[in-house]
């Protein structure tokens, strides 16, 4: 089919936080429904998503886990991709900001902006936490302390590059005032104009020297590109902008829509167009800031067994139920409130009772009355059939109209209008009564044909929204999922004679009250278990102050050999050792009498602190210290892994 044009749609790139709950899936699922709809509607779609992988926080997290940063990220991204696969996210490209092509393109963009004067060098002032090596803005501090570790912070300056955001202020105001479609929904326009643009824009800090996990500024490598210039540009580097092959950029840019949650609209509607203006490339057609999925009385926490984990939700109630809930229940553009009750009730009402019931009743009747072969509609009745057929015939247009306005829940509501009308049609026409009267056989055939054809159209129109049910339904009608709407959304397409299989249960019915009681029970048990674990936990060891490598170098460590050992008279705890540290034998006391018999230690190689100031214990001077390790099983002497001569230096 001839393309109706191109459609480039993006989600924000996700932080690899590993905490992907139902809310985080919202943007990708909505974009997926839009992308799938546009593809079926004949557009050439490019759907981009990905991950935002640079910054100090990520570096710190990986280090705290003792992992290589890239390795840590690879594992996180694999999990995110698995989640998108589970939810049927049909992205065309997944960009990672650690991808080489993105890093190179960002360096070129940075250099270009610097050379043309849009980026300049100055000083950044912020609150610095020395142990975390992190800069914070005043608003990020918690009670004036580091939000990560809670320790004191210092007001510090560091050299940094700045993007001349202020230069674009007037153009940005004009853009938002004169192009109402650029920023949607409309409420976000006033927010941006009144809270940020009209009060005046400050230049934006776009580099840091306090951490390394970022893209190096090519002409000043002690700096890394900081956050938004790296993150936002993914929308063009993913298409090859400033890369080796920019054909996708030529084909798909500017984006039809950048979709995101409302908290990052500011960066997309102010910083991003300013960067594009500076690069002299066209602006995206629309920035859309959707609302948030809030949690009703449910706390969102995986560890507490809360089922707002999309993986668990999908496993228990099906992926389609999750997608349907996100697309249908959250008023697009506004916040939506998740509760287990609203999720389960919506699933039961629409998917089980309306859709599931319609399909199973109808396919069962075709099997019962016509041996599973679709009969021809030979006895039409305009008064009885007209409304159903009209809704089915007009469904594509009704859904399209809503999808074009990004009214996703409303688009789904249109499909369910048909499903509900078809259920009502069954009640009105009473096929089971017609079946009893041989004279009504043709009428029965027509009724069932009309129902099957309505089901087919509903299933086709549901294809962009759900990923399992439409296929199952169409399979029962011996139809395949079409690539395009064209040619399969008008009434009368399915041919009489088609084999109709009895539908298996599309969705299991769930007793909402019982399920909620069950969820609450599991939640309470998990909370109890978490509490018990917490109580059993030993208090965390106090964090010792960090030392520098120079501090560490002050400690002299040598390999020693225990020449003799005895209990120290007058002490139950101490053993007295004679230790050869290479041409010198030292007397060293150690409190390990509980763990070693003196004779077992003789001949052992040990680790000795040789420059410790001598100390007198129970009348004997100790001239050093033996290093030991301790756990719940006791204390052991540290010893070299392979034989080392006495006096061997440890570093
Ligand atoms: N990395 C930035 C975006 C940079 S774009 C150049 C970021 N990432 S994020 O992982 O925090 O968020 C990704 C998307 O998930 C955003 O659109 C965000 O609004 C969305 N959501 C996260 N929690 C959400 C809800 N509870 N509800 C709806 N969407 C939410 O921001």
XYZ file of C-alpha atoms and ligand atoms in Angstrom:
682
model
C 0.000 0.000 0.000
C 1.181 3.504 -0.720
C 2.602 5.229 2.361
C 0.463 7.990 3.838
C 3.637 9.707 5.013
C 6.226 9.315 7.728
C 5.637 9.245 11.463
C 8.539 9.551 13.912
C 7.577 8.964 17.519
C 9.845 8.830 20.571
C 9.698 8.013 24.264
C 12.213 9.605 26.592
C 15.315 7.521 27.133
C 15.005 5.643 30.420
C 17.336 5.810 33.378
C 18.755 2.332 33.929
C 17.514 2.346 37.489
C 16.151 -1.202 37.534
C 13.037 0.108 39.269
C 10.613 -0.165 36.430
C 7.113 -0.223 37.798
C 3.782 0.050 36.052
C 4.084 3.861 35.845
C 7.368 3.692 33.980
C 5.736 1.517 31.338
C 3.113 4.116 30.623
C 5.019 6.197 28.047
C 6.262 3.176 26.103
C 2.874 1.442 26.024
C 1.079 4.588 24.866
C 3.702 5.247 22.186
C 3.499 1.619 21.153
C -0.260 1.842 20.612
C 0.215 5.024 18.584
C 3.052 3.521 16.542
C 1.111 0.329 15.845
C -1.986 2.316 14.925
C -0.073 4.532 12.517
C 1.659 1.540 10.908
C -1.678 -0.166 10.306
C -3.048 3.101 9.041
C -0.424 3.140 6.300
C 2.242 5.419 7.712
C 5.949 4.792 7.562
C 6.631 4.692 11.291
C 9.862 5.003 13.207
C 9.449 4.388 16.917
C 12.465 5.185 19.075
C 13.160 4.357 22.692
C 16.320 3.734 24.677
C 18.346 4.441 27.784
C 20.035 7.430 29.398
C 23.244 5.950 30.757
C 25.654 8.653 31.806
C 26.152 10.580 35.005
C 27.599 10.399 38.420
C 24.717 8.551 39.996
C 25.110 5.602 37.656
C 28.867 5.558 38.175
C 28.389 5.633 41.966
C 25.734 2.906 41.939
C 27.870 0.544 39.869
C 30.911 1.231 42.050
C 28.949 0.688 45.242
C 27.988 -2.720 43.873
C 31.644 -3.349 43.049
C 30.823 -3.669 39.350
C 32.313 -2.353 36.181
C 30.000 0.450 35.026
C 29.444 -0.783 31.480
C 28.929 -4.330 32.657
C 26.419 -3.135 35.246
C 24.603 -1.122 32.566
C 24.518 -4.013 30.098
C 22.722 -6.146 32.668
C 20.228 -3.397 33.469
C 19.490 -2.726 29.819
C 18.973 -6.433 29.130
C 16.300 -6.470 31.854
C 14.614 -3.376 30.426
C 14.586 -4.871 26.945
C 13.016 -8.035 28.381
C 10.289 -5.908 29.925
C 9.593 -4.169 26.613
C 9.501 -7.539 24.877
C 7.023 -8.858 27.409
C 4.795 -5.823 26.911
C 5.047 -6.117 23.131
C 6.742 -2.762 22.620
C 7.333 -2.547 18.872
C 10.182 -0.054 18.832
C 12.164 0.323 15.634
C 15.323 1.342 17.408
C 16.704 1.197 20.922
C 19.382 3.798 21.510
C 21.833 3.686 24.406
C 23.672 6.901 25.162
C 26.772 4.762 25.647
C 26.553 3.654 22.002
C 29.683 4.749 20.164
C 27.844 6.493 17.335
C 25.860 8.585 19.826
C 28.973 9.544 21.778
C 30.799 10.623 18.617
C 27.831 12.632 17.365
C 27.426 14.385 20.737
C 31.114 15.346 20.632
C 30.623 16.825 17.157
C 27.513 18.696 18.285
C 29.342 20.057 21.343
C 32.288 21.196 19.231
C 30.046 22.838 16.641
C 28.107 24.736 19.301
C 31.363 25.789 20.969
C 32.919 26.939 17.718
C 29.890 29.013 16.779
C 29.767 30.615 20.244
C 26.647 28.919 21.603
C 28.744 27.133 24.212
C 31.308 28.996 26.330
C 33.560 28.239 29.300
C 32.862 29.672 32.750
C 32.446 28.485 36.332
C 29.703 26.415 37.897
C 28.851 26.929 41.528
C 27.235 24.098 43.426
C 27.151 22.186 46.688
C 29.813 19.506 46.723
C 29.778 16.316 48.775
C 33.385 15.211 49.055
C 32.849 11.533 49.986
C 30.322 11.064 47.155
C 32.246 13.355 44.793
C 28.890 14.810 43.774
C 27.691 18.300 42.949
C 24.177 19.204 44.026
C 22.018 22.222 43.476
C 20.587 23.896 46.551
C 17.141 22.473 45.849
C 18.476 18.943 45.619
C 19.932 19.043 49.149
C 17.977 17.347 51.920
C 18.034 19.442 55.094
C 21.074 21.181 53.668
C 22.971 17.860 53.423
C 23.957 15.476 50.618
C 20.793 13.698 49.379
C 22.760 10.476 48.828
C 24.762 10.038 52.027
C 23.356 12.711 54.346
C 26.765 14.228 55.040
C 27.855 17.854 55.038
C 28.286 19.601 51.672
C 30.436 22.571 50.735
C 29.664 25.443 48.375
C 32.253 24.922 45.641
C 33.067 26.227 42.209
C 34.213 24.206 39.243
C 35.149 25.147 35.725
C 32.323 24.275 33.322
C 30.950 24.883 29.841
C 27.615 26.643 29.423
C 25.041 26.631 26.642
C 23.634 30.090 25.836
C 20.043 29.160 26.598
C 19.170 32.755 27.514
C 19.863 33.832 23.927
C 16.866 31.769 22.756
C 14.372 33.017 25.307
C 12.388 35.319 23.007
C 12.303 32.790 20.170
C 11.051 30.122 22.601
C 8.294 32.362 23.933
C 7.255 33.120 20.372
C 7.337 29.409 19.507
C 5.035 28.405 22.333
C 2.711 31.393 21.988
C 2.320 31.154 18.215
C 2.279 27.391 17.708
C -0.291 25.936 20.056
C 0.251 22.467 18.612
C 3.940 22.460 19.556
C 3.365 21.874 23.249
C 0.407 19.786 24.356
C -1.757 19.426 26.347
C -2.458 23.143 26.453
C -2.103 23.423 30.235
C 1.628 22.782 29.879
C 2.009 25.890 27.696
C 1.050 28.290 30.474
C 3.197 26.385 32.926
C 6.276 26.804 30.728
C 5.572 30.400 29.817
C 4.713 31.620 33.303
C 7.088 29.564 35.401
C 10.193 29.454 33.274
C 10.241 31.450 30.057
C 8.791 34.810 31.055
C 10.714 35.060 34.372
C 13.910 34.691 32.295
C 16.174 31.830 31.294
C 19.672 31.279 32.620
C 22.417 29.700 30.577
C 22.663 25.975 31.039
C 25.657 24.151 32.477
C 26.550 21.438 29.967
C 29.785 19.952 31.322
C 31.272 18.604 34.537
C 34.766 17.824 35.778
C 33.764 16.181 39.053
C 33.049 12.772 37.535
C 34.217 10.749 34.557
C 31.227 8.639 33.476
C 30.134 10.737 30.546
C 31.087 11.741 27.022
C 34.422 13.538 26.975
C 34.465 17.088 25.656
C 36.807 16.420 22.736
C 38.828 19.634 22.965
C 38.977 19.680 26.784
C 38.932 16.071 28.002
C 38.867 16.786 31.695
C 35.216 17.756 31.092
C 32.380 15.374 30.349
C 29.175 16.477 28.617
C 26.556 16.870 31.275
C 23.083 15.437 31.049
C 20.630 17.193 28.758
C 22.919 17.907 25.833
C 23.818 14.228 25.863
C 20.303 12.912 26.593
C 18.091 15.070 24.350
C 20.286 14.743 21.295
C 19.506 11.004 21.223
C 16.409 11.885 19.214
C 18.586 12.930 16.273
C 21.743 10.858 16.743
C 19.561 7.715 16.680
C 18.691 8.686 13.106
C 22.333 9.161 12.177
C 22.631 12.918 12.616
C 26.345 13.777 12.512
C 26.997 10.081 11.948
C 28.262 8.002 9.047
C 24.846 7.443 7.493
C 22.209 10.114 8.040
C 19.599 8.734 5.644
C 17.161 8.013 8.476
C 17.642 11.550 9.729
C 16.840 12.901 6.280
C 13.798 10.670 6.051
C 12.280 10.955 9.526
C 13.345 14.249 11.089
C 11.545 16.326 12.361
C 9.729 14.065 14.803
C 5.952 14.049 14.660
C 5.861 13.617 18.414
C 8.105 13.414 21.457
C 6.072 11.810 24.218
C 7.003 12.070 27.902
C 5.772 12.428 31.455
C 4.959 15.944 32.600
C 8.024 16.278 34.874
C 10.395 16.432 31.918
C 8.317 18.646 29.646
C 10.454 21.627 30.683
C 13.618 20.108 29.249
C 11.885 19.068 26.055
C 9.995 22.261 25.386
C 12.722 24.733 26.361
C 16.215 23.237 26.219
C 15.582 20.897 23.301
C 14.140 23.458 20.852
C 16.916 25.887 21.840
C 19.569 23.262 21.005
C 17.846 22.575 17.684
C 17.623 26.288 16.918
C 21.339 26.597 17.610
C 22.026 23.645 15.307
C 19.722 25.202 12.725
C 17.594 22.118 12.254
C 13.800 21.973 12.202
C 11.873 21.565 15.436
C 9.746 18.537 16.294
C 6.089 19.001 15.493
C 4.864 18.213 18.964
C 5.996 17.744 22.540
C 3.348 15.917 24.539
C 3.524 15.760 28.333
C 1.253 13.052 29.660
C 0.202 12.723 33.281
C 1.424 10.286 35.883
C 0.108 6.994 37.052
C -0.291 7.510 40.760
C -0.818 4.835 43.321
C -4.004 4.791 45.305
C -3.748 3.117 48.637
C -1.142 0.741 47.245
C 2.462 1.331 47.996
C 4.739 0.635 45.099
C 7.436 -1.696 46.264
C 8.623 -4.916 44.771
C 10.181 -6.081 48.009
C 6.820 -5.844 49.731
C 5.251 -8.203 47.224
C 3.244 -5.400 45.684
C 1.910 -6.510 42.327
C 2.427 -3.202 40.595
C 5.424 -4.830 39.101
C 4.371 -5.070 35.428
C 6.042 -8.459 35.040
C 4.058 -9.934 37.900
C 0.868 -8.231 36.789
C 1.255 -9.619 33.278
C 1.995 -13.100 34.571
C -1.078 -13.137 36.797
C -3.583 -11.282 34.677
C -2.104 -11.220 31.118
C -0.096 -8.667 29.181
C -3.239 -7.488 27.429
C -4.873 -6.673 30.746
C -1.856 -4.514 31.649
C -1.783 -2.739 28.299
C -5.529 -2.267 28.313
C -5.522 -0.804 31.794
C -2.788 1.717 30.959
C -4.398 2.750 27.699
C -8.020 2.788 28.804
C -8.078 3.775 32.433
C -5.598 6.654 32.597
C -7.163 9.839 31.221
C -4.568 10.816 28.674
C -2.773 14.031 29.576
C -3.950 13.863 33.191
C -2.913 11.808 36.178
C -4.502 8.429 36.773
C -4.791 6.598 40.047
C -3.862 2.932 40.134
C -5.629 0.668 42.554
C -5.850 -3.094 42.432
C -9.607 -2.704 42.462
C -9.725 -0.400 39.428
C -7.355 -2.683 37.539
C -9.302 -5.856 38.261
C -12.703 -4.259 37.794
C -11.743 -2.805 34.430
C -10.332 -6.142 33.325
C -13.458 -8.016 34.358
C -15.921 -5.523 32.943
C -14.382 -4.949 29.528
C -12.108 -7.824 28.703
C -13.874 -10.726 30.420
C -17.531 -9.751 30.428
C -17.866 -7.676 27.272
C -15.235 -8.901 24.840
C -14.590 -12.424 26.122
C -18.238 -13.188 26.514
C -19.199 -11.880 23.099
C -16.559 -13.946 21.356
C -17.203 -17.154 23.258
C -20.999 -16.939 22.989
C -20.968 -16.139 19.287
C -18.369 -18.675 18.191
C -20.122 -21.328 20.312
C -23.447 -20.594 18.580
C -21.944 -20.801 15.080
C -20.573 -24.184 16.078
C -23.761 -25.343 17.694
C -26.152 -24.203 14.963
C -24.007 -24.291 11.803
C -21.299 -26.848 12.555
C -18.648 -24.121 12.780
C -19.185 -22.903 9.204
C -20.073 -19.228 8.857
C -23.485 -18.946 7.200
C -24.390 -16.297 4.623
C -26.451 -13.271 5.708
C -29.450 -13.761 3.483
C -32.243 -12.297 5.570
C -31.421 -8.727 6.453
C -33.528 -6.621 8.788
C -32.610 -2.953 8.693
C -34.481 -2.099 11.889
C -32.826 -4.836 13.903
C -29.355 -4.837 12.336
C -28.878 -1.240 11.178
C -27.372 0.247 14.309
C -24.876 -2.582 14.878
C -23.723 -2.500 11.273
C -23.461 1.289 11.297
C -21.261 1.258 14.403
C -19.081 -1.482 12.910
C -18.816 0.335 9.555
C -17.895 3.619 11.232
C -15.493 2.161 13.769
C -12.245 2.753 11.896
C -13.070 6.455 11.373
C -14.178 6.899 14.977
C -11.006 5.298 16.342
C -8.798 7.185 13.914
C -10.345 10.512 14.806
C -9.574 9.932 18.475
C -6.086 8.563 17.868
C -5.237 11.569 15.700
C -6.113 13.755 18.678
C -4.188 11.451 21.050
C -7.420 10.540 22.782
C -6.331 6.977 23.430
C -8.887 5.941 26.090
C -11.624 7.433 23.943
C -10.421 5.452 20.923
C -10.707 2.248 22.949
C -14.105 3.317 24.220
C -15.281 3.462 20.588
C -14.236 -0.153 20.043
C -16.064 -1.223 23.161
C -19.147 0.632 21.968
C -19.254 -1.900 19.157
C -18.520 -4.831 21.479
C -21.278 -3.739 23.862
C -23.712 -3.085 21.036
C -23.043 -6.582 19.734
C -23.766 -8.071 23.173
C -26.994 -6.114 23.266
C -27.808 -7.375 19.757
C -27.556 -10.952 21.023
C -30.028 -10.144 23.791
C -32.358 -8.452 21.300
C -32.237 -11.071 18.548
C -32.102 -14.101 20.861
C -30.410 -16.530 18.454
C -31.209 -19.468 20.777
C -34.920 -18.743 20.243
C -34.451 -18.377 16.461
C -32.662 -21.735 16.463
C -35.741 -23.452 17.758
C -37.758 -22.454 14.707
C -36.683 -23.956 11.370
C -38.476 -21.085 9.541
C -36.063 -18.651 11.180
C -32.916 -20.418 9.975
C -31.990 -17.705 7.482
C -32.561 -15.013 10.030
C -30.398 -16.925 12.528
C -27.689 -17.176 9.865
C -27.822 -13.419 9.290
C -27.680 -12.593 12.984
C -24.647 -14.815 13.500
C -22.945 -13.441 10.391
C -23.483 -9.899 11.665
C -22.065 -10.820 15.030
C -18.998 -12.562 13.630
C -18.312 -9.662 11.285
C -18.636 -7.164 14.158
C -16.238 -9.253 16.211
C -13.774 -9.348 13.324
C -13.838 -5.580 12.917
C -13.468 -5.047 16.669
C -10.497 -7.437 16.741
C -8.819 -5.684 13.817
C -9.294 -2.320 15.472
C -7.957 -3.688 18.783
C -4.740 -4.883 17.160
C -2.691 -1.739 17.920
C -3.743 -1.805 21.581
C -3.641 -5.448 22.638
C -1.107 -8.007 21.541
C -2.640 -11.387 22.305
C -6.435 -11.223 22.226
C -6.901 -9.837 18.668
C -4.749 -12.599 17.242
C -6.613 -15.265 19.235
C -9.971 -13.889 18.112
C -9.000 -13.606 14.466
C -7.563 -17.081 14.607
C -10.968 -18.394 15.703
C -12.451 -16.746 12.617
C -9.741 -18.291 10.387
C -8.436 -14.779 9.714
C -4.915 -13.475 10.175
C -3.897 -10.208 11.797
C -3.792 -7.740 8.923
C -0.829 -5.475 8.289
C -3.074 -2.554 7.342
C -6.594 -1.438 8.192
C -7.262 -0.713 4.555
C -9.432 -3.369 2.972
C -10.499 -4.969 6.231
C -12.491 -2.458 8.210
C -15.652 -2.297 6.150
C -18.614 -4.526 6.941
C -19.047 -7.699 4.905
C -15.423 -8.599 4.309
C -15.496 -12.029 5.936
C -16.697 -14.666 3.498
C -19.560 -17.015 4.335
C -18.177 -20.522 4.543
C -15.287 -19.488 6.765
C -14.463 -21.961 9.480
C -15.295 -20.602 12.934
C -13.548 -22.239 15.861
C -14.997 -22.157 19.330
C -13.007 -19.589 21.275
C -11.094 -20.738 24.292
C -11.536 -18.432 27.203
C -9.856 -15.209 26.140
C -9.463 -13.986 29.711
C -10.034 -15.908 32.919
C -12.726 -14.457 35.091
C -11.442 -13.222 38.407
C -13.465 -12.795 41.551
C -12.437 -9.222 42.359
C -13.245 -9.326 46.081
C -11.491 -12.646 46.599
C -8.485 -11.516 44.597
C -8.166 -8.262 46.513
C -8.373 -10.144 49.812
C -5.692 -12.475 48.500
C -3.447 -9.605 47.400
C -3.849 -7.954 50.771
C -3.000 -11.184 52.537
C 0.144 -11.637 50.444
C 1.072 -8.024 51.032
C 0.655 -8.376 54.784
C 2.731 -11.570 54.814
C 5.454 -9.967 52.744
C 5.476 -6.927 55.004
C 5.735 -9.150 58.059
C 8.611 -11.059 56.503
C 10.348 -7.809 55.546
C 9.905 -6.524 59.090
C 11.273 -9.723 60.621
C 14.262 -9.533 58.286
C 14.805 -5.918 59.259
C 14.719 -6.784 62.970
C 17.205 -9.612 62.503
C 19.563 -7.387 60.585
C 22.729 -6.454 62.484
C 23.148 -2.716 62.795
C 25.203 -1.543 59.855
C 28.858 -1.023 60.651
C 29.597 2.674 60.951
C 31.127 3.999 57.760
C 34.744 4.832 58.405
C 36.143 8.051 57.046
C 37.773 7.548 53.671
C 41.547 7.701 53.416
C 43.677 8.661 50.483
C 46.269 6.451 48.861
C 48.896 8.563 50.631
C 47.268 7.758 53.975
C 47.351 4.082 53.114
C 50.993 4.280 52.039
C 51.897 5.310 55.589
C 51.144 1.760 56.779
C 54.132 -0.593 56.402
C 53.042 -4.183 55.877
C 55.448 -7.131 55.632
C 55.252 -10.884 55.437
C 56.502 -12.470 58.673
C 57.083 -16.037 59.854
C 56.025 -17.135 63.350
C 59.168 -18.556 64.974
C 57.658 -19.294 68.377
C 54.363 -18.782 70.190
C 53.158 -19.037 73.785
C 50.312 -17.891 75.996
C 51.054 -14.546 77.578
C 51.228 -14.965 81.321
C 48.479 -13.010 83.080
C 46.223 -12.747 80.018
C 43.515 -15.153 78.906
C 43.217 -13.499 75.489
C 46.709 -12.754 74.268
C 49.283 -14.938 72.589
C 52.912 -13.836 72.479
C 54.684 -14.447 69.188
C 58.253 -14.189 68.010
C 57.935 -13.192 64.353
C 60.757 -13.116 61.810
C 60.158 -10.139 59.509
C 63.302 -10.661 57.418
C 66.526 -10.448 59.363
C 64.757 -9.116 62.467
C 62.658 -10.999 65.007
C 59.885 -8.999 66.689
C 57.807 -9.716 69.780
C 54.182 -9.292 68.824
C 51.096 -9.789 70.971
C 47.779 -10.754 69.439
C 44.369 -11.370 71.042
C 43.686 -14.687 69.319
C 44.171 -17.151 72.205
C 40.502 -18.164 71.863
C 41.023 -19.210 68.250
C 44.513 -20.727 68.066
C 46.656 -23.030 70.198
C 50.150 -21.474 70.268
C 51.817 -24.562 68.723
C 49.458 -24.537 65.674
C 50.740 -21.148 64.645
C 54.462 -21.859 64.603
C 55.870 -21.831 61.080
C 52.897 -19.899 59.608
C 53.489 -16.950 57.284
C 51.506 -13.951 58.454
C 50.872 -10.303 57.581
C 52.544 -7.878 59.976
C 52.059 -4.153 60.453
C 55.694 -3.306 61.102
C 55.561 0.463 61.690
C 52.932 0.501 64.406
C 54.085 2.432 67.487
C 55.088 -0.123 70.176
C 52.503 -0.676 72.926
C 52.821 -2.311 76.357
C 50.171 -4.935 77.152
C 50.175 -6.879 80.449
C 53.786 -5.789 81.018
C 55.093 -6.939 77.614
C 55.891 -4.585 74.726
C 54.270 -5.538 71.405
C 56.328 -4.414 68.392
C 53.740 -4.713 65.662
C 50.416 -6.246 64.793
C 49.315 -9.432 63.007
C 46.427 -8.971 60.556
C 43.430 -11.210 61.042
C 39.998 -11.579 59.454
C 36.816 -12.099 61.411
C 33.319 -13.380 60.724
C 30.643 -15.204 62.688
C 32.784 -18.383 62.687
C 35.692 -16.752 64.461
C 39.062 -15.145 63.752
C 41.746 -16.323 61.351
C 45.291 -15.111 60.722
C 45.821 -13.639 57.251
C 48.486 -15.440 55.335
C 49.902 -15.012 51.795
C 48.240 -17.147 49.166
C 51.618 -18.568 47.991
C 54.912 -18.868 49.934
C 56.667 -15.494 50.261
C 60.018 -14.883 52.010
C 59.922 -13.310 55.465
C 60.307 -9.562 55.109
C 58.417 -9.556 51.769
C 56.818 -6.143 51.348
C 53.050 -5.947 51.050
C 51.592 -3.173 48.930
N 16.192 9.934 31.403
C 15.129 10.877 31.548
C 14.597 11.306 30.205
C 15.588 11.868 29.248
S 14.849 12.151 27.701
C 15.969 12.910 26.794
C 13.987 10.278 32.395
N 13.957 8.955 32.510
S 12.934 8.127 33.478
O 13.361 6.758 33.408
O 12.903 8.722 34.760
O 11.505 8.282 32.877
C 11.130 7.725 31.645
C 9.660 7.969 31.379
O 8.839 7.269 32.331
C 9.246 9.437 31.504
O 8.377 9.772 30.456
C 8.521 9.487 32.819
O 7.607 10.528 32.890
C 7.829 8.138 32.774
N 7.314 7.753 34.087
C 8.023 7.356 35.199
N 7.134 7.144 36.223
C 5.871 7.388 35.805
C 4.579 7.260 36.348
N 4.390 6.879 37.598
N 3.518 7.522 35.528
C 3.660 7.848 34.201
N 4.862 7.977 33.666
C 5.973 7.867 34.459
O 13.169 11.031 32.868
